Amino acid sequence: MSGGRPVLEAVIFDAGGTLVRLDFEWMAEMVSGRGAPMDAARLRRAEVEGRRRYDHSRRGPGEDAPLGGPGDVRAYLGGMLDAAGAPRGEIEDLVDRFLAREKASGIWSRPMEGARAALDGVAELGLRRAVVSNSDGRAEWHLRNAHVLEGLEFVVDSHVVGVEKPNPAIFRVALDRLGVPAARALYVGDIRSVDEGGAAAAGVHFVLIDPWGDYAAPGAPAIRAIAELPTHLATYFEVPRLASTARPPAGGGRTC
């Protein structure tokens, strides 16, 4: 540690909601087509209510669970629609439409604003970069389509490795491939029950993406957007690039 700051060697990213986001624009069109005008900004703001309802749901994993077994993805999508003011009588059918597209081309399909620059910024700090995602075997495909895969060393997809967050075993898969101890890695994600809970169980540092500042637990590490990640890391951790520039040149550093 340097001045009380923990040493960091690697950052592990969530995929959906972190590097790629929901296609709010398409979703808004689907809602508007039911006679209730909707815009992407309202859905984006309401999405955090979907997270809360997901965190509070307790359903076993099923066919419609791209977020993972600890919660209900229908509660997540339905909660978002409800909070955005979609007609309640249409919500169940809209969720069916969303999940049908998720199984086809995906709904977490747009690059998160600032994700590419954030990956580059993390690389400039000298940190390793990987993904751990609860997915259906297509996490790498979605990241490639969003043009963020090239900023990563590898992707650990729960469907491929047979274990999903918040089980710490999926984090150990990534840590073993990185060759980095848990105490020197950080996970960044957007769902408290899955991402924060899994990171804690695995013993890795964590930061939550909390766009509106009303979702994170009081005092918990959080950023408003993925674009803030490099600054957060440089502020709260000792990172390789900054540590190397702080060292005196070989043979120097003598004081009188």
JSON list of N, CA and C in Angstrom, two decimals, residues 101-152:
[
{"chain": "A", "resi": 101, "resn": "ARG", "atom": "N", "xyz": [-36.63, -10.46, -27.84]},
{"chain": "A", "resi": 101, "resn": "ARG", "atom": "CA", "xyz": [-35.49, -9.87, -28.53]},
{"chain": "A", "resi": 101, "resn": "ARG", "atom": "C", "xyz": [-34.18, -10.23, -27.83]},
{"chain": "A", "resi": 102, "resn": "GLU", "atom": "N", "xyz": [-34.21, -10.32, -26.49]},
{"chain": "A", "resi": 102, "resn": "GLU", "atom": "CA", "xyz": [-33.00, -10.70, -25.77]},
{"chain": "A", "resi": 102, "resn": "GLU", "atom": "C", "xyz": [-32.51, -12.06, -26.24]},
{"chain": "A", "resi": 103, "resn": "LYS", "atom": "N", "xyz": [-33.42, -12.99, -26.46]},
{"chain": "A", "resi": 103, "resn": "LYS", "atom": "CA", "xyz": [-33.03, -14.32, -26.91]},
{"chain": "A", "resi": 103, "resn": "LYS", "atom": "C", "xyz": [-32.57, -14.32, -28.37]},
{"chain": "A", "resi": 104, "resn": "ALA", "atom": "N", "xyz": [-32.98, -13.32, -29.12]},
{"chain": "A", "resi": 104, "resn": "ALA", "atom": "CA", "xyz": [-32.59, -13.23, -30.54]},
{"chain": "A", "resi": 104, "resn": "ALA", "atom": "C", "xyz": [-31.31, -12.40, -30.67]},
{"chain": "A", "resi": 105, "resn": "SER", "atom": "N", "xyz": [-31.46, -11.11, -30.82]},
{"chain": "A", "resi": 105, "resn": "SER", "atom": "CA", "xyz": [-30.29, -10.25, -31.04]},
{"chain": "A", "resi": 105, "resn": "SER", "atom": "C", "xyz": [-29.78, -9.58, -29.78]},
{"chain": "A", "resi": 106, "resn": "GLY", "atom": "N", "xyz": [-30.57, -9.64, -28.68]},
{"chain": "A", "resi": 106, "resn": "GLY", "atom": "CA", "xyz": [-30.13, -9.06, -27.43]},
{"chain": "A", "resi": 106, "resn": "GLY", "atom": "C", "xyz": [-30.72, -7.68, -27.20]},
{"chain": "A", "resi": 107, "resn": "ILE", "atom": "N", "xyz": [-30.92, -7.33, -25.92]},
{"chain": "A", "resi": 107, "resn": "ILE", "atom": "CA", "xyz": [-31.38, -5.98, -25.58]},
{"chain": "A", "resi": 107, "resn": "ILE", "atom": "C", "xyz": [-30.29, -5.17, -24.89]},
{"chain": "A", "resi": 108, "resn": "TRP", "atom": "N", "xyz": [-29.29, -5.83, -24.33]},
{"chain": "A", "resi": 108, "resn": "TRP", "atom": "CA", "xyz": [-28.11, -5.10, -23.85]},
{"chain": "A", "resi": 108, "resn": "TRP", "atom": "C", "xyz": [-27.15, -5.03, -25.04]},
{"chain": "A", "resi": 109, "resn": "SER", "atom": "N", "xyz": [-27.47, -4.17, -25.98]},
{"chain": "A", "resi": 109, "resn": "SER", "atom": "CA", "xyz": [-26.81, -4.23, -27.28]},
{"chain": "A", "resi": 109, "resn": "SER", "atom": "C", "xyz": [-26.14, -2.93, -27.73]},
{"chain": "A", "resi": 110, "resn": "ARG", "atom": "N", "xyz": [-26.27, -1.88, -26.95]},
{"chain": "A", "resi": 110, "resn": "ARG", "atom": "CA", "xyz": [-25.65, -0.61, -27.33]},
{"chain": "A", "resi": 110, "resn": "ARG", "atom": "C", "xyz": [-24.42, -0.36, -26.47]},
{"chain": "A", "resi": 111, "resn": "PRO", "atom": "N", "xyz": [-23.36, 0.21, -27.03]},
{"chain": "A", "resi": 111, "resn": "PRO", "atom": "CA", "xyz": [-22.19, 0.52, -26.21]},
{"chain": "A", "resi": 111, "resn": "PRO", "atom": "C", "xyz": [-22.55, 1.55, -25.14]},
{"chain": "A", "resi": 112, "resn": "MET", "atom": "N", "xyz": [-22.11, 1.30, -23.92]},
{"chain": "A", "resi": 112, "resn": "MET", "atom": "CA", "xyz": [-22.32, 2.29, -22.87]},
{"chain": "A", "resi": 112, "resn": "MET", "atom": "C", "xyz": [-21.52, 3.54, -23.19]},
{"chain": "A", "resi": 113, "resn": "GLU", "atom": "N", "xyz": [-22.14, 4.68, -23.05]},
{"chain": "A", "resi": 113, "resn": "GLU", "atom": "CA", "xyz": [-21.45, 5.94, -23.31]},
{"chain": "A", "resi": 113, "resn": "GLU", "atom": "C", "xyz": [-20.20, 6.04, -22.44]},
{"chain": "A", "resi": 114, "resn": "GLY", "atom": "N", "xyz": [-19.07, 6.29, -23.08]},
{"chain": "A", "resi": 114, "resn": "GLY", "atom": "CA", "xyz": [-17.81, 6.44, -22.36]},
{"chain": "A", "resi": 114, "resn": "GLY", "atom": "C", "xyz": [-17.06, 5.15, -22.09]},
{"chain": "A", "resi": 115, "resn": "ALA", "atom": "N", "xyz": [-17.62, 4.00, -22.49]},
{"chain": "A", "resi": 115, "resn": "ALA", "atom": "CA", "xyz": [-16.99, 2.72, -22.17]},
{"chain": "A", "resi": 115, "resn": "ALA", "atom": "C", "xyz": [-15.65, 2.55, -22.86]},
{"chain": "A", "resi": 116, "resn": "ARG", "atom": "N", "xyz": [-15.60, 2.87, -24.15]},
{"chain": "A", "resi": 116, "resn": "ARG", "atom": "CA", "xyz": [-14.35, 2.69, -24.89]},
{"chain": "A", "resi": 116, "resn": "ARG", "atom": "C", "xyz": [-13.24, 3.56, -24.31]},
{"chain": "A", "resi": 117, "resn": "ALA", "atom": "N", "xyz": [-13.55, 4.81, -24.00]},
{"chain": "A", "resi": 117, "resn": "ALA", "atom": "CA", "xyz": [-12.56, 5.72, -23.42]},
{"chain": "A", "resi": 117, "resn": "ALA", "atom": "C", "xyz": [-12.16, 5.25, -22.03]},
{"chain": "A", "resi": 118, "resn": "ALA", "atom": "N", "xyz": [-13.10, 4.71, -21.26]},
{"chain": "A", "resi": 118, "resn": "ALA", "atom": "CA", "xyz": [-12.78, 4.21, -19.93]},
{"chain": "A", "resi": 118, "resn": "ALA", "atom": "C", "xyz": [-11.81, 3.04, -20.00]},
{"chain": "A", "resi": 119, "resn": "LEU", "atom": "N", "xyz": [-12.04, 2.12, -20.93]},
{"chain": "A", "resi": 119, "resn": "LEU", "atom": "CA", "xyz": [-11.12, 1.00, -21.11]},
{"chain": "A", "resi": 119, "resn": "LEU", "atom": "C", "xyz": [-9.73, 1.49, -21.46]},
{"chain": "A", "resi": 120, "resn": "ASP", "atom": "N", "xyz": [-9.65, 2.47, -22.34]},
{"chain": "A", "resi": 120, "resn": "ASP", "atom": "CA", "xyz": [-8.35, 3.02, -22.71]},
{"chain": "A", "resi": 120, "resn": "ASP", "atom": "C", "xyz": [-7.70, 3.70, -21.51]},
{"chain": "A", "resi": 121, "resn": "GLY", "atom": "N", "xyz": [-8.50, 4.40, -20.71]},
{"chain": "A", "resi": 121, "resn": "GLY", "atom": "CA", "xyz": [-7.96, 5.06, -19.53]},
{"chain": "A", "resi": 121, "resn": "GLY", "atom": "C", "xyz": [-7.44, 4.08, -18.50]},
{"chain": "A", "resi": 122, "resn": "VAL", "atom": "N", "xyz": [-8.14, 2.97, -18.32]},
{"chain": "A", "resi": 122, "resn": "VAL", "atom": "CA", "xyz": [-7.68, 1.93, -17.40]},
{"chain": "A", "resi": 122, "resn": "VAL", "atom": "C", "xyz": [-6.38, 1.31, -17.91]},
{"chain": "A", "resi": 123, "resn": "ALA", "atom": "N", "xyz": [-6.29, 1.10, -19.22]},
{"chain": "A", "resi": 123, "resn": "ALA", "atom": "CA", "xyz": [-5.06, 0.57, -19.80]},
{"chain": "A", "resi": 123, "resn": "ALA", "atom": "C", "xyz": [-3.89, 1.53, -19.59]},
{"chain": "A", "resi": 124, "resn": "GLU", "atom": "N", "xyz": [-4.15, 2.82, -19.70]},
{"chain": "A", "resi": 124, "resn": "GLU", "atom": "CA", "xyz": [-3.09, 3.81, -19.51]},
{"chain": "A", "resi": 124, "resn": "GLU", "atom": "C", "xyz": [-2.57, 3.83, -18.08]},
{"chain": "A", "resi": 125, "resn": "LEU", "atom": "N", "xyz": [-3.37, 3.34, -17.15]},
{"chain": "A", "resi": 125, "resn": "LEU", "atom": "CA", "xyz": [-2.92, 3.23, -15.76]},
{"chain": "A", "resi": 125, "resn": "LEU", "atom": "C", "xyz": [-2.08, 1.98, -15.53]},
{"chain": "A", "resi": 126, "resn": "GLY", "atom": "N", "xyz": [-1.91, 1.17, -16.57]},
{"chain": "A", "resi": 126, "resn": "GLY", "atom": "CA", "xyz": [-1.11, -0.04, -16.47]},
{"chain": "A", "resi": 126, "resn": "GLY", "atom": "C", "xyz": [-1.85, -1.22, -15.87]},
{"chain": "A", "resi": 127, "resn": "LEU", "atom": "N", "xyz": [-3.17, -1.19, -15.90]},
{"chain": "A", "resi": 127, "resn": "LEU", "atom": "CA", "xyz": [-3.98, -2.23, -15.28]},
{"chain": "A", "resi": 127, "resn": "LEU", "atom": "C", "xyz": [-4.46, -3.26, -16.30]},
{"chain": "A", "resi": 128, "resn": "ARG", "atom": "N", "xyz": [-4.53, -4.52, -15.87]},
{"chain": "A", "resi": 128, "resn": "ARG", "atom": "CA", "xyz": [-5.09, -5.59, -16.69]},
{"chain": "A", "resi": 128, "resn": "ARG", "atom": "C", "xyz": [-6.60, -5.40, -16.77]},
{"chain": "A", "resi": 129, "resn": "ARG", "atom": "N", "xyz": [-7.22, -5.97, -17.83]},
{"chain": "A", "resi": 129, "resn": "ARG", "atom": "CA", "xyz": [-8.64, -5.73, -18.07]},
{"chain": "A", "resi": 129, "resn": "ARG", "atom": "C", "xyz": [-9.32, -7.01, -18.58]},
{"chain": "A", "resi": 130, "resn": "ALA", "atom": "N", "xyz": [-10.41, -7.39, -17.91]},
{"chain": "A", "resi": 130, "resn": "ALA", "atom": "CA", "xyz": [-11.17, -8.57, -18.32]},
{"chain": "A", "resi": 130, "resn": "ALA", "atom": "C", "xyz": [-12.64, -8.35, -17.98]},
{"chain": "A", "resi": 131, "resn": "VAL", "atom": "N", "xyz": [-13.49, -9.28, -18.41]},
{"chain": "A", "resi": 131, "resn": "VAL", "atom": "CA", "xyz": [-14.93, -9.23, -18.13]},
{"chain": "A", "resi": 131, "resn": "VAL", "atom": "C", "xyz": [-15.36, -10.51, -17.44]},
{"chain": "A", "resi": 132, "resn": "VAL", "atom": "N", "xyz": [-16.24, -10.38, -16.45]},
{"chain": "A", "resi": 132, "resn": "VAL", "atom": "CA", "xyz": [-16.98, -11.50, -15.88]},
{"chain": "A", "resi": 132, "resn": "VAL", "atom": "C", "xyz": [-18.45, -11.15, -16.02]},
{"chain": "A", "resi": 133, "resn": "SER", "atom": "N", "xyz": [-19.20, -11.97, -16.75]},
{"chain": "A", "resi": 133, "resn": "SER", "atom": "CA", "xyz": [-20.59, -11.64, -17.07]},
{"chain": "A", "resi": 133, "resn": "SER", "atom": "C", "xyz": [-21.51, -12.84, -16.90]},
{"chain": "A", "resi": 134, "resn": "ASN", "atom": "N", "xyz": [-22.67, -12.61, -16.29]},
{"chain": "A", "resi": 134, "resn": "ASN", "atom": "CA", "xyz": [-23.75, -13.59, -16.35]},
{"chain": "A", "resi": 134, "resn": "ASN", "atom": "C", "xyz": [-24.40, -13.45, -17.71]},
{"chain": "A", "resi": 135, "resn": "SER", "atom": "N", "xyz": [-24.24, -14.44, -18.54]},
{"chain": "A", "resi": 135, "resn": "SER", "atom": "CA", "xyz": [-24.72, -14.33, -19.91]},
{"chain": "A", "resi": 135, "resn": "SER", "atom": "C", "xyz": [-25.18, -15.69, -20.41]},
{"chain": "A", "resi": 136, "resn": "ASP", "atom": "N", "xyz": [-25.48, -15.74, -21.68]},
{"chain": "A", "resi": 136, "resn": "ASP", "atom": "CA", "xyz": [-26.02, -16.96, -22.28]},
{"chain": "A", "resi": 136, "resn": "ASP", "atom": "C", "xyz": [-25.07, -17.57, -23.30]},
{"chain": "A", "resi": 137, "resn": "GLY", "atom": "N", "xyz": [-23.79, -17.25, -23.17]},
{"chain": "A", "resi": 137, "resn": "GLY", "atom": "CA", "xyz": [-22.80, -17.74, -24.12]},
{"chain": "A", "resi": 137, "resn": "GLY", "atom": "C", "xyz": [-22.45, -16.73, -25.19]},
{"chain": "A", "resi": 138, "resn": "ARG", "atom": "N", "xyz": [-23.12, -15.57, -25.18]},
{"chain": "A", "resi": 138, "resn": "ARG", "atom": "CA", "xyz": [-22.90, -14.57, -26.23]},
{"chain": "A", "resi": 138, "resn": "ARG", "atom": "C", "xyz": [-22.29, -13.27, -25.72]},
{"chain": "A", "resi": 139, "resn": "ALA", "atom": "N", "xyz": [-21.74, -13.27, -24.51]},
{"chain": "A", "resi": 139, "resn": "ALA", "atom": "CA", "xyz": [-21.19, -12.03, -23.95]},
{"chain": "A", "resi": 139, "resn": "ALA", "atom": "C", "xyz": [-20.11, -11.46, -24.85]},
{"chain": "A", "resi": 140, "resn": "GLU", "atom": "N", "xyz": [-19.20, -12.31, -25.30]},
{"chain": "A", "resi": 140, "resn": "GLU", "atom": "CA", "xyz": [-18.12, -11.83, -26.16]},
{"chain": "A", "resi": 140, "resn": "GLU", "atom": "C", "xyz": [-18.67, -11.27, -27.47]},
{"chain": "A", "resi": 141, "resn": "TRP", "atom": "N", "xyz": [-19.67, -11.91, -28.02]},
{"chain": "A", "resi": 141, "resn": "TRP", "atom": "CA", "xyz": [-20.29, -11.45, -29.26]},
{"chain": "A", "resi": 141, "resn": "TRP", "atom": "C", "xyz": [-20.90, -10.07, -29.10]},
{"chain": "A", "resi": 142, "resn": "HIS", "atom": "N", "xyz": [-21.63, -9.86, -27.99]},
{"chain": "A", "resi": 142, "resn": "HIS", "atom": "CA", "xyz": [-22.23, -8.55, -27.75]},
{"chain": "A", "resi": 142, "resn": "HIS", "atom": "C", "xyz": [-21.16, -7.47, -27.58]},
{"chain": "A", "resi": 143, "resn": "LEU", "atom": "N", "xyz": [-20.11, -7.79, -26.86]},
{"chain": "A", "resi": 143, "resn": "LEU", "atom": "CA", "xyz": [-19.03, -6.82, -26.65]},
{"chain": "A", "resi": 143, "resn": "LEU", "atom": "C", "xyz": [-18.32, -6.48, -27.95]},
{"chain": "A", "resi": 144, "resn": "ARG", "atom": "N", "xyz": [-18.15, -7.49, -28.79]},
{"chain": "A", "resi": 144, "resn": "ARG", "atom": "CA", "xyz": [-17.52, -7.23, -30.09]},
{"chain": "A", "resi": 144, "resn": "ARG", "atom": "C", "xyz": [-18.40, -6.32, -30.94]},
{"chain": "A", "resi": 145, "resn": "ASN", "atom": "N", "xyz": [-19.69, -6.58, -30.97]},
{"chain": "A", "resi": 145, "resn": "ASN", "atom": "CA", "xyz": [-20.61, -5.76, -31.75]},
{"chain": "A", "resi": 145, "resn": "ASN", "atom": "C", "xyz": [-20.66, -4.32, -31.26]},
{"chain": "A", "resi": 146, "resn": "ALA", "atom": "N", "xyz": [-20.42, -4.14, -29.97]},
{"chain": "A", "resi": 146, "resn": "ALA", "atom": "CA", "xyz": [-20.42, -2.79, -29.39]},
{"chain": "A", "resi": 146, "resn": "ALA", "atom": "C", "xyz": [-19.05, -2.12, -29.46]},
{"chain": "A", "resi": 147, "resn": "HIS", "atom": "N", "xyz": [-18.08, -2.81, -30.06]},
{"chain": "A", "resi": 147, "resn": "HIS", "atom": "CA", "xyz": [-16.74, -2.26, -30.28]},
{"chain": "A", "resi": 147, "resn": "HIS", "atom": "C", "xyz": [-15.99, -1.97, -28.98]},
{"chain": "A", "resi": 148, "resn": "VAL", "atom": "N", "xyz": [-16.21, -2.80, -27.96]},
{"chain": "A", "resi": 148, "resn": "VAL", "atom": "CA", "xyz": [-15.45, -2.66, -26.73]},
{"chain": "A", "resi": 148, "resn": "VAL", "atom": "C", "xyz": [-14.62, -3.91, -26.41]},
{"chain": "A", "resi": 149, "resn": "LEU", "atom": "N", "xyz": [-14.80, -4.97, -27.17]},
{"chain": "A", "resi": 149, "resn": "LEU", "atom": "CA", "xyz": [-14.07, -6.21, -26.90]},
{"chain": "A", "resi": 149, "resn": "LEU", "atom": "C", "xyz": [-12.57, -6.01, -27.04]},
{"chain": "A", "resi": 150, "resn": "GLU", "atom": "N", "xyz": [-12.15, -5.18, -28.00]},
{"chain": "A", "resi": 150, "resn": "GLU", "atom": "CA", "xyz": [-10.72, -5.01, -28.24]},
{"chain": "A", "resi": 150, "resn": "GLU", "atom": "C", "xyz": [-10.00, -4.35, -27.07]},
{"chain": "A", "resi": 151, "resn": "GLY", "atom": "N", "xyz": [-10.73, -3.78, -26.13]},
{"chain": "A", "resi": 151, "resn": "GLY", "atom": "CA", "xyz": [-10.09, -3.19, -24.95]},
{"chain": "A", "resi": 151, "resn": "GLY", "atom": "C", "xyz": [-9.90, -4.17, -23.81]},
{"chain": "A", "resi": 152, "resn": "LEU", "atom": "N", "xyz": [-10.21, -5.45, -24.05]},
{"chain": "A", "resi": 152, "resn": "LEU", "atom": "CA", "xyz": [-10.19, -6.47, -23.01]},
{"chain": "A", "resi": 152, "resn": "LEU", "atom": "C", "xyz": [-9.24, -7.60, -23.35]}
]
